[in-house]
Amino acid sequence: MKQLLQRLTDTFSPSGYEDAIRDLIRKEVRELADEIRVDTLGNLIVRKGRASKGGTRIMIAAHMDEIGLMATHVDEKGFVRFTGIGGVYPRNLPGGRVRFVNGTLGVIGLEPTDHASDVPALDKMFIDVGVSNKKDCSVRTGDVAAFVRPFLDLGDRVVAKSMDDRIGCLVAIEALRGLKSTPHEVYFVFTTQEEVGTRGAQTSAYGIDPDLGFSIDVTGWGDTPGQKDFDVALGKGPAIKIRDGGMLSDPRIVDWMIKTAEKNKIPYQREVLLGGTTDARAMQLVRSGIPVGCVSVPCRYVHTPSEMVDLTDVKNAVKLVTALLSSQIDLGE
Ligand code: CO
Ligand code: ZN
C-alpha cells in the first residue's frame, strides 16, 4: 500500500491537469471495475455492481487534483510571477520547489521585506528556474506547476505532498479491491478540480444521479502544539464528518456510517470542521438534492508540501468504506 501511495503522491497533477494521475489510477482499477469511463471534465468514473432489488446507486468521490501554481507572466530576467491554484498559503511557499507540467523545475524566491518575519503576498514572490533572461525561460503565461517534495516514510506515519487527496484515491482504490460483491450500483468517481471549487464532483454527480453518496478526503488535525478546538487526532481512526465549512452531512448518512463502524469494531472519530469543505458539498446540491456524508482521513499540515497521515487510519478507512458498500442500506424516512 505504501508503494502505491508513493506513486500516487509522486505524480504531478494540479487542478485542471489531472491526466497523469488519471492514467495511473485507471491502470490500477482496470481489472477491478465493471465499467470505466471519463466524462467531459475529466472525472474518472468507475462502476462496480448493478443495482438489484433493494440496491442503491451510490457515488463515492475522491479528488485527483492537487493545489499548485500558475504562471501569470515571465519578466525580462526570466523570473516567473505566479498565482495560486486552490488554497495556496503564502507562508508555506518560500524556499519551496516546483515542477511545471512540462517538466521545468524551479525554486520559489521572494522580494526583500521590511521585517524578516513578514510574509509577503504571492505577487511579491517569483519562481527562479535558473535562467537569466526571458528567452531562455521555458515557462509561458498560463503554465501550471505542482510542489516538489519527496515521500517520507516514518513507519506508521508517512509524509508527502498531495496526500490531499491522493490518500482518498488510495482508500477508494483499496475499497474497490476489497469489495468482492455488492448489492448496490457503486460509482467510484476520481474527480477533477476539487481544489478550485468541487467542480468535477458537481458535473459527475449530475450525470450519475445517485441515491446517496459520500466523499473520501483529508480533514485537519487537533493534536500538535497549539492546535485548538478540533477534536480529531492522527491514529484514532477515520473521521465521520458531521459538518464542515460548506456542508451539514445528512444525519441519516452519519448514522449509517457510525452504526457500520461500531458493528464492525472499526475505530472512528466524530468530525466537526469549522473551515473548508469537500466534493460532498457539490454532490449534496445537484439536481433536487442528494443525501451525503464524508469519510475523512486525519491529516496534519494540510495544504503544505509535507502532509502527514497515519496508515492505521487509512487501513481503517478502507475497512469502513468496504463495510458501508457491502450490505443493505436502510436510511429510514
Ligand atoms: Co485540499
Ligand atoms: Zn481535499
PDB file of C-alpha atoms in Angstrom, residues 55-314:
ATOM      1  CA  GLY A  55     -29.870  -1.984  -4.074  1.00  0.00           C
ATOM      2  CA  THR A  56     -28.909   1.638  -4.174  1.00  0.00           C
ATOM      3  CA  ARG A  57     -26.942   3.846  -6.552  1.00  0.00           C
ATOM      4  CA  ILE A  58     -24.033   5.173  -4.525  1.00  0.00           C
ATOM      5  CA  MET A  59     -21.460   7.749  -5.582  1.00  0.00           C
ATOM      6  CA  ILE A  60     -18.111   7.977  -3.848  1.00  0.00           C
ATOM      7  CA  ALA A  61     -15.875  10.912  -4.701  1.00  0.00           C
ATOM      8  CA  ALA A  62     -12.128  11.190  -4.144  1.00  0.00           C
ATOM      9  CA  HIS A  63     -10.400  14.067  -5.881  1.00  0.00           C
ATOM     10  CA  MET A  64      -7.393  13.504  -8.106  1.00  0.00           C
ATOM     11  CA  ASP A  65      -6.197  17.091  -8.329  1.00  0.00           C
ATOM     12  CA  GLU A  66      -3.779  18.901  -6.023  1.00  0.00           C
ATOM     13  CA  ILE A  67      -3.112  22.551  -5.241  1.00  0.00           C
ATOM     14  CA  GLY A  68      -0.488  24.250  -7.387  1.00  0.00           C
ATOM     15  CA  LEU A  69       0.677  27.448  -9.036  1.00  0.00           C
ATOM     16  CA  MET A  70       0.031  29.101 -12.392  1.00  0.00           C
ATOM     17  CA  ALA A  71       2.453  31.453 -14.163  1.00  0.00           C
ATOM     18  CA  THR A  72       0.924  34.906 -14.692  1.00  0.00           C
ATOM     19  CA  HIS A  73       3.890  36.278 -16.630  1.00  0.00           C
ATOM     20  CA  VAL A  74       7.636  35.959 -17.087  1.00  0.00           C
ATOM     21  CA  ASP A  75       9.726  39.101 -16.563  1.00  0.00           C
ATOM     22  CA  GLU A  76      12.655  40.272 -18.744  1.00  0.00           C
ATOM     23  CA  LYS A  77      15.180  38.499 -16.489  1.00  0.00           C
ATOM     24  CA  GLY A  78      13.335  35.191 -16.726  1.00  0.00           C
ATOM     25  CA  PHE A  79      11.679  35.197 -13.296  1.00  0.00           C
ATOM     26  CA  VAL A  80       8.234  33.631 -13.314  1.00  0.00           C
ATOM     27  CA  ARG A  81       5.471  35.507 -11.486  1.00  0.00           C
ATOM     28  CA  PHE A  82       2.559  33.355 -10.392  1.00  0.00           C
ATOM     29  CA  THR A  83      -0.800  32.966  -8.727  1.00  0.00           C
ATOM     30  CA  GLY A  84      -2.189  30.062  -6.719  1.00  0.00           C
ATOM     31  CA  ILE A  85      -4.422  27.238  -7.893  1.00  0.00           C
ATOM     32  CA  GLY A  86      -6.645  26.307  -4.959  1.00  0.00           C
ATOM     33  CA  GLY A  87      -5.843  27.079  -1.317  1.00  0.00           C
ATOM     34  CA  VAL A  88      -2.204  28.152  -1.574  1.00  0.00           C
ATOM     35  CA  TYR A  89      -0.949  29.985   1.535  1.00  0.00           C
ATOM     36  CA  PRO A  90       1.968  32.406   1.073  1.00  0.00           C
ATOM     37  CA  ARG A  91       3.695  31.397   4.317  1.00  0.00           C
ATOM     38  CA  ASN A  92       4.091  27.817   3.065  1.00  0.00           C
ATOM     39  CA  LEU A  93       5.921  28.811  -0.101  1.00  0.00           C
ATOM     40  CA  PRO A  94       9.374  30.465   0.310  1.00  0.00           C
ATOM     41  CA  GLY A  95      12.224  28.061  -0.438  1.00  0.00           C
ATOM     42  CA  GLY A  96       9.793  25.560  -1.889  1.00  0.00           C
ATOM     43  CA  ARG A  97      10.426  23.789  -5.147  1.00  0.00           C
ATOM     44  CA  VAL A  98       8.011  23.341  -8.011  1.00  0.00           C
ATOM     45  CA  ARG A  99       7.712  21.326 -11.185  1.00  0.00           C
ATOM     46  CA  PHE A 100       5.768  22.587 -14.177  1.00  0.00           C
ATOM     47  CA  VAL A 101       3.613  20.198 -16.144  1.00  0.00           C
ATOM     48  CA  ASN A 102       6.175  20.476 -18.981  1.00  0.00           C
ATOM     49  CA  GLY A 103       8.903  19.232 -16.590  1.00  0.00           C
ATOM     50  CA  THR A 104      10.620  22.571 -15.845  1.00  0.00           C
ATOM     51  CA  LEU A 105      11.848  22.750 -12.234  1.00  0.00           C
ATOM     52  CA  GLY A 106      12.203  25.888 -10.131  1.00  0.00           C
ATOM     53  CA  VAL A 107      12.543  27.333  -6.637  1.00  0.00           C
ATOM     54  CA  ILE A 108      10.332  29.960  -5.022  1.00  0.00           C
ATOM     55  CA  GLY A 109      12.024  33.232  -4.024  1.00  0.00           C
ATOM     56  CA  LEU A 110      10.680  36.458  -2.551  1.00  0.00           C
ATOM     57  CA  GLU A 111      11.344  40.143  -2.814  1.00  0.00           C
ATOM     58  CA  PRO A 112      13.001  41.699   0.271  1.00  0.00           C
ATOM     59  CA  THR A 113      10.602  42.765   3.039  1.00  0.00           C
ATOM     60  CA  ASP A 114      10.920  45.469   5.740  1.00  0.00           C
ATOM     61  CA  HIS A 115      10.969  42.904   8.538  1.00  0.00           C
ATOM     62  CA  ALA A 116      12.391  39.395   8.373  1.00  0.00           C
ATOM     63  CA  SER A 117       9.197  37.957   9.846  1.00  0.00           C
ATOM     64  CA  ASP A 118       6.900  39.481   7.196  1.00  0.00           C
ATOM     65  CA  VAL A 119       5.240  37.023   4.845  1.00  0.00           C
ATOM     66  CA  PRO A 120       4.772  38.776   1.511  1.00  0.00           C
ATOM     67  CA  ALA A 121       1.769  38.228  -0.745  1.00  0.00           C
ATOM     68  CA  LEU A 122       2.038  35.927  -3.766  1.00  0.00           C
ATOM     69  CA  ASP A 123       2.650  38.892  -6.091  1.00  0.00           C
ATOM     70  CA  LYS A 124       5.893  39.624  -4.218  1.00  0.00           C
ATOM     71  CA  MET A 125       7.169  36.118  -4.922  1.00  0.00           C
ATOM     72  CA  PHE A 126       8.640  34.552  -8.048  1.00  0.00           C
ATOM     73  CA  ILE A 127       9.840  31.223  -9.387  1.00  0.00           C
ATOM     74  CA  ASP A 128      13.512  31.050 -10.319  1.00  0.00           C
ATOM     75  CA  VAL A 129      14.033  28.391 -12.990  1.00  0.00           C
ATOM     76  CA  GLY A 130      17.778  29.023 -13.288  1.00  0.00           C
ATOM     77  CA  VAL A 131      17.916  31.272 -16.354  1.00  0.00           C
ATOM     78  CA  SER A 132      18.987  34.903 -16.807  1.00  0.00           C
ATOM     79  CA  ASN A 133      16.507  36.168 -19.371  1.00  0.00           C
ATOM     80  CA  LYS A 134      13.027  35.663 -20.730  1.00  0.00           C
ATOM     81  CA  LYS A 135      14.022  33.983 -23.967  1.00  0.00           C
ATOM     82  CA  ASP A 136      15.772  31.122 -22.129  1.00  0.00           C
ATOM     83  CA  CYS A 137      12.780  30.543 -19.855  1.00  0.00           C
ATOM     84  CA  SER A 138      10.724  27.501 -20.847  1.00  0.00           C
ATOM     85  CA  VAL A 139       7.695  28.669 -18.846  1.00  0.00           C
ATOM     86  CA  ARG A 140       4.903  30.640 -20.538  1.00  0.00           C
ATOM     87  CA  THR A 141       1.996  32.573 -19.147  1.00  0.00           C
ATOM     88  CA  GLY A 142      -0.640  30.077 -18.042  1.00  0.00           C
ATOM     89  CA  ASP A 143       1.736  27.179 -17.413  1.00  0.00           C
ATOM     90  CA  VAL A 144       0.897  25.221 -14.295  1.00  0.00           C
ATOM     91  CA  ALA A 145       3.159  23.796 -11.603  1.00  0.00           C
ATOM     92  CA  ALA A 146       2.858  21.499  -8.571  1.00  0.00           C
ATOM     93  CA  PHE A 147       5.058  21.324  -5.493  1.00  0.00           C
ATOM     94  CA  VAL A 148       8.061  19.038  -5.314  1.00  0.00           C
ATOM     95  CA  ARG A 149       8.719  17.180  -2.072  1.00  0.00           C
ATOM     96  CA  PRO A 150       9.955  13.595  -1.740  1.00  0.00           C
ATOM     97  CA  PHE A 151       7.850  10.949   0.012  1.00  0.00           C
ATOM     98  CA  LEU A 152       8.923  10.367   3.619  1.00  0.00           C
ATOM     99  CA  ASP A 153       8.385   7.006   5.327  1.00  0.00           C
ATOM    100  CA  LEU A 154       8.279   7.385   9.122  1.00  0.00           C
ATOM    101  CA  GLY A 155       6.793   3.956   9.818  1.00  0.00           C
ATOM    102  CA  ASP A 156       3.059   4.089  10.534  1.00  0.00           C
ATOM    103  CA  ARG A 157       3.138   7.753   9.611  1.00  0.00           C
ATOM    104  CA  VAL A 158       4.020   8.903   6.134  1.00  0.00           C
ATOM    105  CA  VAL A 159       4.540  12.369   4.692  1.00  0.00           C
ATOM    106  CA  ALA A 160       4.190  13.676   1.137  1.00  0.00           C
ATOM    107  CA  LYS A 161       2.833  16.471  -0.970  1.00  0.00           C
ATOM    108  CA  SER A 162      -0.741  15.933  -2.228  1.00  0.00           C
ATOM    109  CA  MET A 163      -1.856  13.481   0.482  1.00  0.00           C
ATOM    110  CA  ASP A 164      -4.852  15.790  -0.069  1.00  0.00           C
ATOM    111  CA  ASP A 165      -6.368  13.877  -1.732  1.00  0.00           C
ATOM    112  CA  ARG A 166      -4.276  11.023  -3.111  1.00  0.00           C
ATOM    113  CA  ILE A 167      -4.928   9.352   0.240  1.00  0.00           C
ATOM    114  CA  GLY A 168      -8.657   9.445  -0.601  1.00  0.00           C
ATOM    115  CA  CYS A 169      -7.853   7.987  -4.033  1.00  0.00           C
ATOM    116  CA  LEU A 170      -5.867   5.211  -2.309  1.00  0.00           C
ATOM    117  CA  VAL A 171      -8.749   4.439   0.080  1.00  0.00           C
ATOM    118  CA  ALA A 172     -11.150   4.295  -2.884  1.00  0.00           C
ATOM    119  CA  ILE A 173      -8.835   2.004  -4.884  1.00  0.00           C
ATOM    120  CA  GLU A 174      -8.292  -0.326  -1.918  1.00  0.00           C
ATOM    121  CA  ALA A 175     -12.011  -0.393  -1.092  1.00  0.00           C
ATOM    122  CA  LEU A 176     -12.743  -1.314  -4.699  1.00  0.00           C
ATOM    123  CA  ARG A 177     -10.133  -4.062  -4.454  1.00  0.00           C
ATOM    124  CA  GLY A 178     -11.659  -5.363  -1.227  1.00  0.00           C
ATOM    125  CA  LEU A 179     -15.254  -5.225  -2.445  1.00  0.00           C
ATOM    126  CA  LYS A 180     -15.887  -8.816  -3.501  1.00  0.00           C
ATOM    127  CA  SER A 181     -19.577  -8.268  -4.164  1.00  0.00           C
ATOM    128  CA  THR A 182     -22.103  -5.534  -3.544  1.00  0.00           C
ATOM    129  CA  PRO A 183     -25.901  -5.416  -3.734  1.00  0.00           C
ATOM    130  CA  HIS A 184     -25.511  -1.822  -4.926  1.00  0.00           C
ATOM    131  CA  GLU A 185     -24.522   0.069  -8.024  1.00  0.00           C
ATOM    132  CA  VAL A 186     -21.387   1.774  -6.808  1.00  0.00           C
ATOM    133  CA  TYR A 187     -19.704   4.597  -8.684  1.00  0.00           C
ATOM    134  CA  PHE A 188     -16.199   5.403  -7.525  1.00  0.00           C
ATOM    135  CA  VAL A 189     -15.510   8.799  -9.029  1.00  0.00           C
ATOM    136  CA  PHE A 190     -11.971  10.118  -9.103  1.00  0.00           C
ATOM    137  CA  THR A 191     -12.832  13.762  -9.524  1.00  0.00           C
ATOM    138  CA  THR A 192     -11.113  16.768 -11.081  1.00  0.00           C
ATOM    139  CA  GLN A 193     -10.826  20.391  -9.959  1.00  0.00           C
ATOM    140  CA  GLU A 194     -11.866  19.924  -6.314  1.00  0.00           C
ATOM    141  CA  GLU A 195      -9.301  22.395  -5.053  1.00  0.00           C
ATOM    142  CA  VAL A 196     -10.732  25.192  -7.176  1.00  0.00           C
ATOM    143  CA  GLY A 197     -14.341  24.646  -6.059  1.00  0.00           C
ATOM    144  CA  THR A 198     -15.505  20.993  -6.244  1.00  0.00           C
ATOM    145  CA  ARG A 199     -16.185  21.347  -9.961  1.00  0.00           C
ATOM    146  CA  GLY A 200     -15.655  17.776 -11.177  1.00  0.00           C
ATOM    147  CA  ALA A 201     -17.893  16.384  -8.431  1.00  0.00           C
ATOM    148  CA  GLN A 202     -20.673  18.710  -9.491  1.00  0.00           C
ATOM    149  CA  THR A 203     -20.888  17.531 -13.095  1.00  0.00           C
ATOM    150  CA  SER A 204     -20.224  13.854 -12.341  1.00  0.00           C
ATOM    151  CA  ALA A 205     -22.903  13.761  -9.630  1.00  0.00           C
ATOM    152  CA  TYR A 206     -25.364  15.342 -12.043  1.00  0.00           C
ATOM    153  CA  GLY A 207     -24.578  12.689 -14.647  1.00  0.00           C
ATOM    154  CA  ILE A 208     -24.685   9.724 -12.264  1.00  0.00           C
ATOM    155  CA  ASP A 209     -27.759  10.929 -10.340  1.00  0.00           C
ATOM    156  CA  PRO A 210     -27.030   8.748  -7.276  1.00  0.00           C
ATOM    157  CA  ASP A 211     -29.457   7.894  -4.463  1.00  0.00           C
ATOM    158  CA  LEU A 212     -26.802   8.811  -1.924  1.00  0.00           C
ATOM    159  CA  GLY A 213     -23.108   9.464  -1.751  1.00  0.00           C
ATOM    160  CA  PHE A 214     -20.060  10.439   0.186  1.00  0.00           C
ATOM    161  CA  SER A 215     -16.616  11.847  -0.397  1.00  0.00           C
ATOM    162  CA  ILE A 216     -13.335  10.489   0.889  1.00  0.00           C
ATOM    163  CA  ASP A 217     -10.969  13.319   1.686  1.00  0.00           C
ATOM    164  CA  VAL A 218      -8.490  14.563   4.260  1.00  0.00           C
ATOM    165  CA  THR A 219      -9.510  16.640   7.216  1.00  0.00           C
ATOM    166  CA  GLY A 220      -7.460  18.706   9.654  1.00  0.00           C
ATOM    167  CA  TRP A 221      -5.908  17.718  12.963  1.00  0.00           C
ATOM    168  CA  GLY A 222      -6.038  18.910  16.552  1.00  0.00           C
ATOM    169  CA  ASP A 223      -3.099  17.070  18.087  1.00  0.00           C
ATOM    170  CA  THR A 224       0.052  19.155  17.585  1.00  0.00           C
ATOM    171  CA  PRO A 225       1.277  22.014  19.813  1.00  0.00           C
ATOM    172  CA  GLY A 226      -1.053  24.995  19.891  1.00  0.00           C
ATOM    173  CA  GLN A 227      -3.861  23.431  17.840  1.00  0.00           C
ATOM    174  CA  LYS A 228      -7.220  24.208  19.399  1.00  0.00           C
ATOM    175  CA  ASP A 229     -10.851  23.221  19.217  1.00  0.00           C
ATOM    176  CA  PHE A 230     -10.606  20.403  16.747  1.00  0.00           C
ATOM    177  CA  ASP A 231     -11.426  17.002  18.131  1.00  0.00           C
ATOM    178  CA  VAL A 232      -9.591  14.862  15.556  1.00  0.00           C
ATOM    179  CA  ALA A 233      -6.200  13.198  16.080  1.00  0.00           C
ATOM    180  CA  LEU A 234      -3.924  11.025  13.954  1.00  0.00           C
ATOM    181  CA  GLY A 235      -4.132   7.304  14.711  1.00  0.00           C
ATOM    182  CA  LYS A 236      -7.588   7.273  16.276  1.00  0.00           C
ATOM    183  CA  GLY A 237      -9.420   6.124  13.169  1.00  0.00           C
ATOM    184  CA  PRO A 238     -11.126   7.735  10.193  1.00  0.00           C
ATOM    185  CA  ALA A 239     -13.330  10.718  10.998  1.00  0.00           C
ATOM    186  CA  ILE A 240     -17.017  10.656  10.169  1.00  0.00           C
ATOM    187  CA  LYS A 241     -17.895  14.167   9.107  1.00  0.00           C
ATOM    188  CA  ILE A 242     -20.860  15.823  10.779  1.00  0.00           C
ATOM    189  CA  ARG A 243     -20.240  19.274   9.361  1.00  0.00           C
ATOM    190  CA  ASP A 244     -17.585  21.382   7.673  1.00  0.00           C
ATOM    191  CA  GLY A 245     -17.417  24.926   6.372  1.00  0.00           C
ATOM    192  CA  GLY A 246     -19.605  24.148   3.359  1.00  0.00           C
ATOM    193  CA  MET A 247     -21.853  21.287   4.352  1.00  0.00           C
ATOM    194  CA  LEU A 248     -24.010  19.682   7.000  1.00  0.00           C
ATOM    195  CA  SER A 249     -23.835  15.924   6.446  1.00  0.00           C
ATOM    196  CA  ASP A 250     -27.213  14.248   6.165  1.00  0.00           C
ATOM    197  CA  PRO A 251     -27.824  12.884   9.710  1.00  0.00           C
ATOM    198  CA  ARG A 252     -29.056   9.592   8.242  1.00  0.00           C
ATOM    199  CA  ILE A 253     -25.731   9.134   6.447  1.00  0.00           C
ATOM    200  CA  VAL A 254     -23.800   9.969   9.641  1.00  0.00           C
ATOM    201  CA  ASP A 255     -25.933   7.421  11.490  1.00  0.00           C
ATOM    202  CA  TRP A 256     -25.335   4.742   8.863  1.00  0.00           C
ATOM    203  CA  MET A 257     -21.589   5.329   8.996  1.00  0.00           C
ATOM    204  CA  ILE A 258     -21.402   5.263  12.802  1.00  0.00           C
ATOM    205  CA  LYS A 259     -23.547   2.128  13.094  1.00  0.00           C
ATOM    206  CA  THR A 260     -21.449   0.389  10.435  1.00  0.00           C
ATOM    207  CA  ALA A 261     -18.190   1.341  12.186  1.00  0.00           C
ATOM    208  CA  GLU A 262     -19.468   0.133  15.558  1.00  0.00           C
ATOM    209  CA  LYS A 263     -20.879  -3.094  14.176  1.00  0.00           C
ATOM    210  CA  ASN A 264     -17.531  -3.884  12.534  1.00  0.00           C
ATOM    211  CA  LYS A 265     -15.446  -2.681  15.502  1.00  0.00           C
ATOM    212  CA  ILE A 266     -13.706  -0.032  13.378  1.00  0.00           C
ATOM    213  CA  PRO A 267     -12.408   2.928  15.428  1.00  0.00           C
ATOM    214  CA  TYR A 268     -13.782   6.291  14.281  1.00  0.00           C
ATOM    215  CA  GLN A 269     -13.870   9.931  15.317  1.00  0.00           C
ATOM    216  CA  ARG A 270     -16.695  12.460  15.104  1.00  0.00           C
ATOM    217  CA  GLU A 271     -15.665  15.395  12.936  1.00  0.00           C
ATOM    218  CA  VAL A 272     -16.838  18.974  13.251  1.00  0.00           C
ATOM    219  CA  LEU A 273     -14.606  21.043  10.967  1.00  0.00           C
ATOM    220  CA  LEU A 274     -15.027  24.797  11.019  1.00  0.00           C
ATOM    221  CA  GLY A 275     -13.469  25.756   7.665  1.00  0.00           C
ATOM    222  CA  GLY A 276     -13.043  24.091   4.294  1.00  0.00           C
ATOM    223  CA  THR A 277     -15.230  21.580   2.501  1.00  0.00           C
ATOM    224  CA  THR A 278     -15.131  18.594   0.140  1.00  0.00           C
ATOM    225  CA  ASP A 279     -16.711  17.172  -3.013  1.00  0.00           C
ATOM    226  CA  ALA A 280     -19.658  16.052  -0.872  1.00  0.00           C
ATOM    227  CA  ARG A 281     -20.887  19.633  -0.784  1.00  0.00           C
ATOM    228  CA  ALA A 282     -21.231  19.692  -4.576  1.00  0.00           C
ATOM    229  CA  MET A 283     -22.904  16.280  -4.595  1.00  0.00           C
ATOM    230  CA  GLN A 284     -25.405  17.344  -1.940  1.00  0.00           C
ATOM    231  CA  LEU A 285     -26.565  20.301  -4.025  1.00  0.00           C
ATOM    232  CA  VAL A 286     -27.008  18.804  -7.506  1.00  0.00           C
ATOM    233  CA  ARG A 287     -30.424  18.199  -9.048  1.00  0.00           C
ATOM    234  CA  SER A 288     -33.038  18.251  -6.262  1.00  0.00           C
ATOM    235  CA  GLY A 289     -30.515  17.305  -3.583  1.00  0.00           C
ATOM    236  CA  ILE A 290     -28.716  14.099  -2.556  1.00  0.00           C
ATOM    237  CA  PRO A 291     -28.125  12.710   0.960  1.00  0.00           C
ATOM    238  CA  VAL A 292     -24.365  12.810   1.517  1.00  0.00           C
ATOM    239  CA  GLY A 293     -21.620  12.488   4.088  1.00  0.00           C
ATOM    240  CA  CYS A 294     -17.856  12.181   4.134  1.00  0.00           C
ATOM    241  CA  VAL A 295     -15.259   9.727   5.392  1.00  0.00           C
ATOM    242  CA  SER A 296     -12.225  11.781   6.377  1.00  0.00           C
ATOM    243  CA  VAL A 297      -8.611  10.788   6.839  1.00  0.00           C
ATOM    244  CA  PRO A 298      -6.976  12.912   9.564  1.00  0.00           C
ATOM    245  CA  CYS A 299      -4.030  14.759   8.012  1.00  0.00           C
ATOM    246  CA  ARG A 300      -1.512  17.146   9.568  1.00  0.00           C
ATOM    247  CA  TYR A 301      -0.157  20.198   7.754  1.00  0.00           C
ATOM    248  CA  VAL A 302      -2.837  20.158   5.044  1.00  0.00           C
ATOM    249  CA  HIS A 303      -2.004  22.344   2.025  1.00  0.00           C
ATOM    250  CA  THR A 304       1.709  22.405   2.808  1.00  0.00           C
ATOM    251  CA  PRO A 305       4.122  20.275   0.735  1.00  0.00           C
ATOM    252  CA  SER A 306       4.520  17.941   3.757  1.00  0.00           C
ATOM    253  CA  GLU A 307       1.123  16.482   4.595  1.00  0.00           C
ATOM    254  CA  MET A 308       1.195  13.657   7.180  1.00  0.00           C
ATOM    255  CA  VAL A 309      -1.224  10.770   7.630  1.00  0.00           C
ATOM    256  CA  ASP A 310      -1.244   7.675   9.836  1.00  0.00           C
ATOM    257  CA  LEU A 311      -1.551   4.440   7.856  1.00  0.00           C
ATOM    258  CA  THR A 312      -3.644   2.767  10.564  1.00  0.00           C
ATOM    259  CA  ASP A 313      -6.289   5.450   9.902  1.00  0.00           C
ATOM    260  CA  VAL A 314      -6.009   4.726   6.189  1.00  0.00           C
TER     261      VAL A 314
END
